[in-house]
């Protein structure tokens, strides 16, 4: 089987015999039921391939769709003029790049359609004139497809880069936003000449910025009808990749079911609507099936620089963002406020919907799968702590210690890791910040132990347990104290009855009292009771 890894051209995939997961029934529904759409999905999730598929459909290339669902649905196969703008592959951190790209597109189209170049210096005005004349000449309304519409803003978001406009200096971020705002206003002025408009991107910027003046697109990012428009569902895996999984199982010497479960844990878990249809990351899944190895393909393909910059403002509250219910307005619209990182983190694919509460219309957000959780938490941990020990190596050794019930080795590992953190990273002004530092550090480490069930701040009838780790053979209850004693921590476990829910469990139970020293920055006292 030929896997279209990194391929974005629908016609090449079909003509060269690569596997294509058929999304054309949804595409047919899309084009027949509306006119102007916006879709937000994470990077490498198939947005560009979707745009290419729409382009070939509107060009009337019926032969490419033979045997696909739309081949049975579409009867007319009309041909439309298509204008496709792709902002991928351009570096918009250089001033003037956005204006040059837009001018280049419109100039090329004016030449292709033999339309006299407009006199207006405003590229949007020339585009309106172009659309009008093409409509009049062909008798067909035009189709406009814009891929990664937001990249000119994301490239310069929170960089502080400046440009000169007239006699004034302004942020390049603001300049690019204004240019796009003016260009996208075209779609309101040229509405009568438009057959279909589709924009993709990572983020949905608030309507007071880029989309102001725009003939408002229908946002289908959380529309349950189009949850699976990008990505791969469980049913599609069974339809297209059963043989591939069998080959992978033979290579790894695992059962078919074991491979399916590993793929699910590593790459599944995305949800884009209230029906909570499980969506696998297509880039990672295809790479895993092709290589017959489970690795972090999507995460290691690159963390967006804008997200790294954003995390500088939010690196100490990741635990406050995950595992909580939110009103959709809190994460759907991005208002370019670096002090509110949740929408950007969600829309970039590092958090996803896990549950939907229909009574109050709120969504539970958390990491979609192990690949994202481990990669993202490692990124935050390295930036927040700058430890002298690699987190992934520490996790592997720590997992083995917990698997064997070796609390002494786990103590040594924890003490060593904390000791490797520079003093400047753990220096805090007051007791509350010092307590927060140790709590958050342990939270980050434990979120990386994904092979076991881990609870932090677990609510029980008598209070919150600092940490519970459950393996196949052991249960560990941790209580932490700052500048206290391990005995005091164990006494709290006893008095609050933290162990009571586990007394009938067949696994061996360890209560672990830990005291951290704010002076030394590591474990000062440690006691274990079985």
Coordinates of C-alpha atoms in Angstrom, one line a residue:
X1 CA 0.0 0.0 0.0
X2 CA 1.2 3.5 -0.9
X3 CA 0.7 6.0 1.9
X4 CA 0.3 9.7 0.9
X5 CA 2.5 11.0 3.8
X6 CA 3.0 14.7 3.5
X7 CA 1.1 14.8 0.1
X8 CA -1.4 17.6 -0.3
X9 CA -2.4 17.1 -4.0
X10 CA -5.6 15.2 -4.5
X11 CA -5.0 14.6 -8.2
X12 CA -1.5 13.2 -7.6
X13 CA -2.7 10.8 -4.9
X14 CA -5.4 9.5 -7.2
X15 CA -3.3 9.3 -10.4
X16 CA -0.3 7.7 -8.7
X17 CA -2.3 5.1 -6.8
X18 CA -1.9 6.2 -3.2
X19 CA -4.5 5.3 -0.6
X20 CA -7.2 7.9 -0.3
X21 CA -9.6 7.9 2.6
X22 CA -12.9 9.0 0.9
X23 CA -14.3 12.2 2.4
X24 CA -16.2 13.1 -0.8
X25 CA -19.7 12.4 0.6
X26 CA -19.1 15.1 3.3
X27 CA -17.6 17.4 0.6
X28 CA -20.7 17.0 -1.5
X29 CA -22.9 17.9 1.5
X30 CA -20.7 20.9 2.2
X31 CA -20.9 22.4 -1.3
X32 CA -24.7 21.7 -1.7
X33 CA -25.8 23.1 1.6
X34 CA -23.8 26.4 2.0
X35 CA -21.6 28.9 0.3
X36 CA -18.9 30.5 2.6
X37 CA -17.2 28.3 5.2
X38 CA -14.4 28.4 7.6
X39 CA -12.7 25.2 9.1
X40 CA -10.1 25.2 11.9
X41 CA -8.0 22.1 12.3
X42 CA -4.4 21.5 13.7
X43 CA -1.4 21.4 11.4
X44 CA -0.8 18.3 9.3
X45 CA -4.4 17.2 9.7
X46 CA -5.4 17.1 6.0
X47 CA -6.6 20.7 5.5
X48 CA -4.5 21.3 2.4
X49 CA -5.6 17.9 0.9
X50 CA -9.2 18.9 1.5
X51 CA -8.7 22.2 -0.3
X52 CA -7.1 20.4 -3.2
X53 CA -10.0 17.9 -3.4
X54 CA -12.5 20.9 -3.5
X55 CA -10.4 22.5 -6.2
X56 CA -10.5 19.5 -8.4
X57 CA -14.2 19.0 -7.8
X58 CA -15.0 22.6 -8.9
X59 CA -12.7 22.3 -11.9
X60 CA -15.1 19.5 -13.0
X61 CA -12.4 16.7 -13.1
X62 CA -14.9 13.9 -12.9
X63 CA -12.4 11.3 -13.9
X64 CA -10.4 11.7 -10.7
X65 CA -13.5 10.9 -8.5
X66 CA -14.4 7.6 -10.2
X67 CA -15.4 5.0 -7.6
X68 CA -15.6 7.6 -4.8
X69 CA -18.9 8.5 -3.0
X70 CA -19.3 11.8 -4.8
X71 CA -19.2 9.9 -8.2
X72 CA -22.7 8.5 -7.3
X73 CA -24.0 11.7 -5.8
X74 CA -23.0 14.4 -8.3
X75 CA -24.9 14.4 -11.6
X76 CA -23.9 17.7 -13.3
X77 CA -20.1 18.1 -12.8
X78 CA -20.0 21.8 -13.8
X79 CA -16.7 23.6 -14.2
X80 CA -16.1 26.8 -12.3
X81 CA -13.3 29.4 -12.3
X82 CA -11.2 28.5 -9.2
X83 CA -8.9 31.0 -7.4
X84 CA -6.7 29.2 -4.9
X85 CA -4.5 31.0 -2.3
X86 CA -2.0 29.0 -0.3
X87 CA -0.1 30.7 2.5
X88 CA 1.9 27.6 3.3
X89 CA 5.6 27.7 2.8
X90 CA 6.0 31.5 3.1
X91 CA 7.9 33.3 5.8
X92 CA 5.8 36.3 6.8
X93 CA 8.3 37.6 9.4
X94 CA 9.8 39.7 6.7
X95 CA 8.0 43.0 6.2
X96 CA 6.2 43.4 2.9
X97 CA 6.0 39.6 2.3
X98 CA 2.2 39.4 2.7
X99 CA 1.6 42.4 0.4
X100 CA 4.0 40.8 -2.2
X101 CA 2.3 37.4 -2.0
X102 CA -1.2 38.8 -2.5
X103 CA -0.1 41.1 -5.4
X104 CA 1.7 38.2 -7.0
X105 CA -1.5 36.0 -6.9
X106 CA -3.7 38.7 -8.3
X107 CA -1.2 39.8 -11.0
X108 CA -0.9 36.2 -12.2
X109 CA -4.6 35.7 -12.3
X110 CA -5.0 39.0 -14.2
X111 CA -2.5 37.7 -16.8
X112 CA -4.1 34.2 -17.0
X113 CA -7.6 35.6 -17.6
X114 CA -6.3 38.5 -19.7
X115 CA -7.9 41.1 -17.4
X116 CA -6.3 44.5 -17.5
X117 CA -4.5 45.3 -14.3
X118 CA -6.6 47.6 -12.2
X119 CA -5.5 51.1 -11.4
X120 CA -6.2 50.9 -7.7
X121 CA -3.1 50.4 -5.5
X122 CA -5.3 48.3 -3.2
X123 CA -4.9 44.7 -4.1
X124 CA -8.4 43.8 -2.8
X125 CA -10.0 46.3 -5.2
X126 CA -8.2 44.6 -8.1
X127 CA -9.3 41.2 -6.9
X128 CA -13.0 42.4 -6.8
X129 CA -12.6 43.7 -10.4
X130 CA -11.0 40.4 -11.4
X131 CA -13.8 38.3 -9.9
X132 CA -16.5 40.5 -11.6
X133 CA -14.9 40.2 -15.0
X134 CA -14.3 36.5 -14.8
X135 CA -17.9 36.0 -13.8
X136 CA -19.2 38.1 -16.7
X137 CA -16.9 36.4 -19.2
X138 CA -17.6 32.8 -18.3
X139 CA -21.2 33.1 -17.1
X140 CA -20.1 31.2 -14.0
X141 CA -19.7 32.4 -10.5
X142 CA -16.2 31.9 -9.1
X143 CA -14.8 29.7 -6.4
X144 CA -12.2 31.0 -3.9
X145 CA -10.2 28.6 -1.7
X146 CA -7.7 29.9 0.9
X147 CA -5.5 27.5 2.7
X148 CA -3.9 28.5 6.1
X149 CA -5.5 31.9 6.0
X150 CA -4.0 32.8 9.4
X151 CA -0.3 32.0 8.8
X152 CA 0.6 35.6 8.0
X153 CA -0.5 36.5 11.6
X154 CA 0.7 33.4 13.4
X155 CA 4.3 33.9 12.0
X156 CA 4.6 37.3 13.7
X157 CA 2.3 36.8 16.7
X158 CA 4.0 38.1 19.8
X159 CA 7.3 38.6 18.1
X160 CA 7.5 42.4 18.6
X161 CA 8.7 42.7 14.9
X162 CA 7.9 46.2 13.5
X163 CA 7.4 47.7 10.1
X164 CA 7.1 51.2 8.7
X165 CA 3.8 52.3 7.1
X166 CA 4.0 55.8 5.7
X167 CA 5.6 57.8 8.4
X168 CA 4.5 55.6 11.2
X169 CA 6.0 52.5 12.9
X170 CA 3.7 49.7 13.8
X171 CA 3.9 46.1 14.8
X172 CA 4.2 43.7 11.8
X173 CA 1.5 41.6 13.5
X174 CA -0.9 44.6 13.4
X175 CA 0.1 45.4 9.8
X176 CA -0.5 41.9 8.5
X177 CA -3.8 41.7 10.4
X178 CA -5.0 45.0 8.7
X179 CA -3.8 43.8 5.2
X180 CA -5.7 40.5 5.6
X181 CA -8.8 42.3 7.0
X182 CA -8.9 44.6 3.9
X183 CA -8.3 41.7 1.5
X184 CA -11.0 39.4 3.1
X185 CA -13.5 42.2 2.9
X186 CA -13.5 41.5 -0.8
X187 CA -15.9 38.6 -0.2
X188 CA -18.6 40.9 1.0
X189 CA -18.3 43.3 -1.8
X190 CA -18.1 40.5 -4.5
X191 CA -20.8 38.3 -3.0
X192 CA -22.9 38.2 -6.3
X193 CA -19.9 36.8 -8.2
X194 CA -19.1 34.0 -5.7
X195 CA -20.2 30.4 -6.0
X196 CA -18.3 29.0 -3.1
X197 CA -15.6 30.2 -0.6
X198 CA -13.7 28.0 1.8
X199 CA -11.0 29.1 4.3
X200 CA -8.9 26.8 6.4
X201 CA -6.6 27.7 9.3
X202 CA -5.4 26.7 12.7
X203 CA -7.0 29.5 14.6
X204 CA -10.3 31.4 14.4
X205 CA -9.5 35.0 15.1
X206 CA -12.2 37.1 16.7
X207 CA -14.6 38.8 14.5
X208 CA -13.4 42.3 15.6
X209 CA -10.1 41.6 13.9
X210 CA -9.5 39.6 10.6
X211 CA -13.1 38.8 9.8
X212 CA -14.4 42.3 10.4
X213 CA -16.1 43.5 7.2
X214 CA -16.1 39.9 5.9
X215 CA -19.3 38.3 4.6
X216 CA -19.3 36.1 7.7
X217 CA -18.3 32.5 6.9
X218 CA -20.1 29.6 8.5
X219 CA -17.7 28.1 11.0
X220 CA -17.9 24.3 10.8
X221 CA -14.9 23.7 13.1
X222 CA -17.2 22.3 15.8
X223 CA -20.1 21.3 13.5
X224 CA -21.0 17.6 14.4
X225 CA -21.9 17.0 10.7
X226 CA -18.3 17.6 9.7
X227 CA -16.3 16.2 12.7
X228 CA -14.6 13.7 10.4
X229 CA -14.0 16.0 7.4
X230 CA -10.3 15.9 8.3
X231 CA -8.5 13.1 10.2
X232 CA -9.2 9.3 10.2
X233 CA -12.0 7.6 12.1
X234 CA -12.1 4.1 13.6
X235 CA -14.5 3.0 10.9
X236 CA -12.1 4.3 8.2
X237 CA -9.2 2.4 9.7
X238 CA -11.2 -0.8 9.5
X239 CA -12.2 -0.1 5.9
X240 CA -8.8 0.9 4.6
X241 CA -6.0 -0.3 6.9
X242 CA -6.9 -3.7 8.3
X243 CA -4.2 -5.4 6.2
X244 CA -1.7 -2.7 7.2
X245 CA -2.4 -3.4 10.9
X246 CA -2.0 -7.1 10.3
X247 CA 1.4 -6.4 8.7
X248 CA 2.4 -4.2 11.6
X249 CA 1.3 -6.8 14.1
X250 CA 3.5 -9.4 12.4
X251 CA 6.5 -7.0 12.4
X252 CA 6.1 -6.2 16.1
X253 CA 5.1 -9.7 17.1
X254 CA 1.9 -8.5 18.7
X255 CA -1.7 -9.5 18.2
X256 CA -3.9 -7.5 15.8
X257 CA -5.9 -6.2 18.9
X258 CA -2.7 -5.1 20.7
X259 CA -1.5 -3.1 17.7
X260 CA -5.0 -1.5 17.4
X261 CA -4.9 -0.5 21.1
X262 CA -1.4 1.0 20.9
X263 CA -2.4 3.0 17.8
X264 CA -5.5 4.2 19.6
X265 CA -3.6 5.2 22.8
X266 CA -0.9 7.0 20.8
X267 CA -2.8 8.8 18.0
X268 CA -6.6 8.7 18.7
X269 CA -8.6 10.9 20.9
X270 CA -9.4 14.1 18.9
X271 CA -13.0 15.3 19.0
X272 CA -14.4 18.1 17.0
X273 CA -18.1 18.2 17.9
X274 CA -20.8 17.1 20.4
X275 CA -21.0 13.6 19.0
X276 CA -17.4 12.9 20.1
X277 CA -16.5 10.9 17.0
X278 CA -13.0 9.6 17.7
X279 CA -10.5 11.1 15.2
X280 CA -7.0 9.7 14.7
X281 CA -4.1 12.1 13.8
X282 CA -3.7 11.2 10.1
X283 CA 0.0 12.2 9.8
X284 CA 1.1 10.1 12.7
X285 CA -1.2 7.1 11.8
X286 CA 0.0 6.9 8.2
X287 CA 3.7 7.2 9.3
X288 CA 3.2 4.5 11.9
X289 CA 1.6 2.1 9.4
X290 CA 4.2 2.8 6.8
X291 CA 7.2 2.4 9.2
X292 CA 5.5 -0.3 11.2
X293 CA 6.7 1.6 14.4
X294 CA 4.9 3.7 16.9
X295 CA 6.7 7.0 17.4
X296 CA 5.9 10.6 18.0
X297 CA 5.6 11.6 14.3
X298 CA 3.3 14.6 14.5
X299 CA 4.8 16.2 17.6
X300 CA 8.4 15.7 16.3
X301 CA 7.5 17.2 13.0
X302 CA 7.8 20.6 14.7
X303 CA 6.2 22.7 17.4
X304 CA 4.9 26.0 16.0
X305 CA 7.1 28.9 17.0
X306 CA 4.1 31.0 17.8
X307 CA 3.0 28.4 20.4
X308 CA 6.5 28.3 22.0
X309 CA 6.3 32.1 22.3
X310 CA 2.9 31.8 23.8
X311 CA 3.9 29.3 26.4
X312 CA 6.4 31.8 27.8
X313 CA 3.3 33.5 29.2
X314 CA 1.6 30.4 30.5
X315 CA 4.2 27.9 31.4
X316 CA 3.2 27.8 35.1
X317 CA -0.4 27.0 34.8
X318 CA -0.8 24.0 32.5
X319 CA -2.3 22.0 35.3
X320 CA -5.0 24.7 35.6
X321 CA -5.9 24.5 31.9
X322 CA -6.3 20.7 31.5
X323 CA -9.1 18.5 32.8
X324 CA -11.7 21.3 33.2
X325 CA -15.0 22.1 31.7
X326 CA -15.2 25.2 29.5
X327 CA -17.9 27.3 27.8
X328 CA -17.1 27.0 24.0
X329 CA -16.6 30.8 23.8
X330 CA -13.5 30.3 26.0
X331 CA -11.6 28.2 23.5
X332 CA -13.3 28.6 20.1
X333 CA -12.5 32.3 19.4
X334 CA -8.9 33.5 19.6
X335 CA -8.6 37.1 20.6
X336 CA -4.8 37.4 20.2
X337 CA -4.3 37.9 23.9
X338 CA -1.2 36.1 25.0
X339 CA -2.4 36.1 28.6
X340 CA -5.2 33.8 27.6
X341 CA -3.4 30.9 25.8
X342 CA -6.2 28.3 26.0
X343 CA -7.8 29.0 22.6
X344 CA -4.5 28.8 20.8
X345 CA -3.4 25.6 22.6
X346 CA -6.7 24.0 21.8
X347 CA -6.9 25.0 18.2
X348 CA -3.3 24.0 17.6
X349 CA -4.3 20.4 18.6
X350 CA -2.6 20.1 21.9
X351 CA -5.9 19.9 23.8
X352 CA -9.1 18.5 22.6
X353 CA -12.7 17.9 23.7
X354 CA -13.0 14.8 25.9
X355 CA -16.6 15.1 27.2
X356 CA -19.7 17.3 26.5
X357 CA -22.2 18.3 29.1
X358 CA -25.4 18.8 27.3
X359 CA -27.2 20.4 30.3
X360 CA -25.0 23.4 30.5
X361 CA -23.3 23.2 27.1
X362 CA -19.8 23.0 28.4
X363 CA -16.8 20.9 27.2
X364 CA -14.1 19.0 29.1
X365 CA -10.7 19.7 27.6
X366 CA -7.6 17.5 28.0
X367 CA -4.7 16.0 26.0
X368 CA -6.0 14.0 23.1
X369 CA -3.5 11.1 23.3
X370 CA -0.2 9.9 24.6
X371 CA 1.8 11.4 21.7
X372 CA 0.6 14.9 22.4
X373 CA 0.6 14.6 26.2
X374 CA 4.1 13.4 26.5
X375 CA 5.5 15.7 23.8
X376 CA 3.7 18.8 25.1
X377 CA 4.4 18.2 28.8
X378 CA 8.0 17.5 28.0
X379 CA 8.2 20.8 26.1
X380 CA 6.7 22.7 29.0
X381 CA 8.8 20.9 31.6
X382 CA 12.0 21.6 29.8
X383 CA 11.2 25.3 29.4
X384 CA 9.9 25.7 33.0
X385 CA 12.6 23.8 34.8
X386 CA 15.6 23.5 32.5
X387 CA 16.7 20.3 34.3
X388 CA 20.1 18.8 33.9
X389 CA 18.5 15.3 33.4
X390 CA 16.6 14.5 30.2
X391 CA 12.9 14.0 31.1
X392 CA 12.3 11.1 28.8
X393 CA 15.2 9.1 30.3
X394 CA 13.9 9.8 33.8
X395 CA 10.4 8.7 32.9
X396 CA 11.5 5.4 31.5
X397 CA 13.5 4.5 34.6
X398 CA 10.8 5.8 36.9
X399 CA 8.1 3.7 35.2
X400 CA 10.3 0.6 35.7
X401 CA 10.8 1.4 39.4
X402 CA 7.0 1.8 39.9
X403 CA 6.3 -1.4 38.0
X404 CA 8.6 -3.3 40.4
X405 CA 7.3 -1.6 43.6
X406 CA 10.8 -0.2 44.2
X407 CA 9.9 2.9 46.1
X408 CA 13.5 3.4 47.2
X409 CA 14.7 3.7 43.6
X410 CA 11.8 6.1 42.8
X411 CA 13.0 8.2 45.7
X412 CA 16.5 8.4 44.4
X413 CA 15.2 9.2 40.9
X414 CA 13.0 12.0 42.2
X415 CA 15.7 13.4 44.4
X416 CA 18.3 13.4 41.6
X417 CA 15.9 15.0 39.1
X418 CA 14.9 17.8 41.4
X419 CA 18.6 18.4 42.4
X420 CA 19.4 18.9 38.7
X421 CA 17.2 21.9 38.3
X422 CA 19.1 25.2 38.5
X423 CA 18.6 27.3 41.6
X424 CA 17.5 30.2 39.4
X425 CA 14.5 28.2 38.1
X426 CA 13.2 27.2 41.6
X427 CA 13.9 30.5 43.4
X428 CA 10.5 31.8 44.5
X429 CA 9.5 34.9 46.4
X430 CA 7.2 33.5 49.1
X431 CA 5.9 30.3 50.6
X432 CA 2.9 30.1 48.4
X433 CA 5.0 30.3 45.2
X434 CA 7.4 27.7 46.7
X435 CA 4.6 25.3 47.3
X436 CA 3.3 26.0 43.9
X437 CA 6.7 25.2 42.3
X438 CA 7.0 21.7 43.9
X439 CA 3.3 20.9 43.2
X440 CA 3.6 21.9 39.6
X441 CA 6.9 20.2 39.0
X442 CA 5.5 16.9 40.3
X443 CA 2.4 17.4 38.2
X444 CA 4.5 17.7 35.0
X445 CA 6.6 14.6 35.8
X446 CA 3.5 12.5 36.6
X447 CA 1.6 13.6 33.5
X448 CA 4.5 12.0 31.5
X449 CA 4.0 8.6 33.2
X450 CA 1.3 7.7 30.7
X451 CA 1.5 3.9 30.9
X452 CA -0.1 4.0 34.4
X453 CA -3.2 5.6 35.8
X454 CA -2.1 8.8 37.6
X455 CA -4.3 11.2 39.6
X456 CA -3.1 14.5 41.0
X457 CA -5.2 16.4 43.5
X458 CA -7.7 13.5 43.5
X459 CA -10.9 14.4 45.3
X460 CA -12.1 12.1 48.0
X461 CA -14.7 12.4 50.7
X462 CA -12.3 13.8 53.3
X463 CA -10.1 16.0 51.1
X464 CA -7.8 16.0 48.1
X465 CA -5.0 13.4 47.8
X466 CA -1.8 15.0 46.4
X467 CA -1.1 12.0 44.1
X468 CA -2.2 8.5 43.4
X469 CA -0.4 6.1 40.9
X470 CA -2.0 2.8 40.0
X471 CA 0.0 0.1 38.2
X472 CA -1.0 -3.5 37.5
X473 CA 0.4 -4.7 40.8
X474 CA 0.8 -1.7 43.0
X475 CA -1.1 1.4 44.2
X476 CA 0.9 4.4 45.5
X477 CA -0.6 7.2 47.6
X478 CA 1.6 10.2 47.9
X479 CA 1.2 13.1 50.2
X480 CA 3.6 16.0 50.0
X481 CA 4.8 18.6 52.5
X482 CA 7.0 21.6 52.1
X483 CA 9.6 22.1 54.8
X484 CA 7.7 19.7 57.0
X485 CA 8.2 16.0 57.8
X486 CA 7.3 12.7 56.1
X487 CA 5.6 11.6 59.3
X488 CA 3.2 14.6 59.1
X489 CA 2.4 13.6 55.5
X490 CA 1.7 10.0 56.5
X491 CA -0.4 11.2 59.4
X492 CA -2.6 13.2 57.0
X493 CA -3.1 10.1 54.8
X494 CA -4.2 8.2 57.9
X495 CA -6.4 10.9 59.4
X496 CA -8.1 11.7 56.0
X497 CA -8.6 8.0 55.1
X498 CA -7.0 8.4 51.7
X499 CA -6.2 4.6 51.6
X500 CA -9.7 3.4 52.5
X501 CA -11.1 3.2 48.9
X502 CA -8.3 0.8 48.1
X503 CA -8.3 -1.6 51.0
X504 CA -10.3 -4.3 49.1
X505 CA -8.1 -4.0 46.1
X506 CA -5.9 -7.0 45.3
X507 CA -2.9 -4.9 44.5
X508 CA -0.2 -4.0 47.1
X509 CA -0.8 -0.5 48.6
X510 CA 2.0 1.9 49.6
X511 CA 1.4 5.1 51.4
X512 CA 4.3 7.5 50.8
X513 CA 5.0 10.6 52.9
X514 CA 7.3 13.1 51.2
X515 CA 8.8 16.4 52.5
X516 CA 10.5 18.8 50.1
X517 CA 13.1 21.3 51.2
X518 CA 12.7 24.8 49.8
X519 CA 16.3 25.4 50.7
X520 CA 17.8 22.4 48.9
X521 CA 15.1 22.3 46.2
X522 CA 14.7 18.5 46.5
X523 CA 13.4 15.6 48.7
X524 CA 14.4 16.1 52.3
X525 CA 12.4 13.4 54.1
X526 CA 10.7 10.2 52.7
X527 CA 8.9 7.4 54.4
X528 CA 6.8 4.5 53.1
X529 CA 4.2 2.4 54.8
X530 CA 2.8 -0.7 53.2

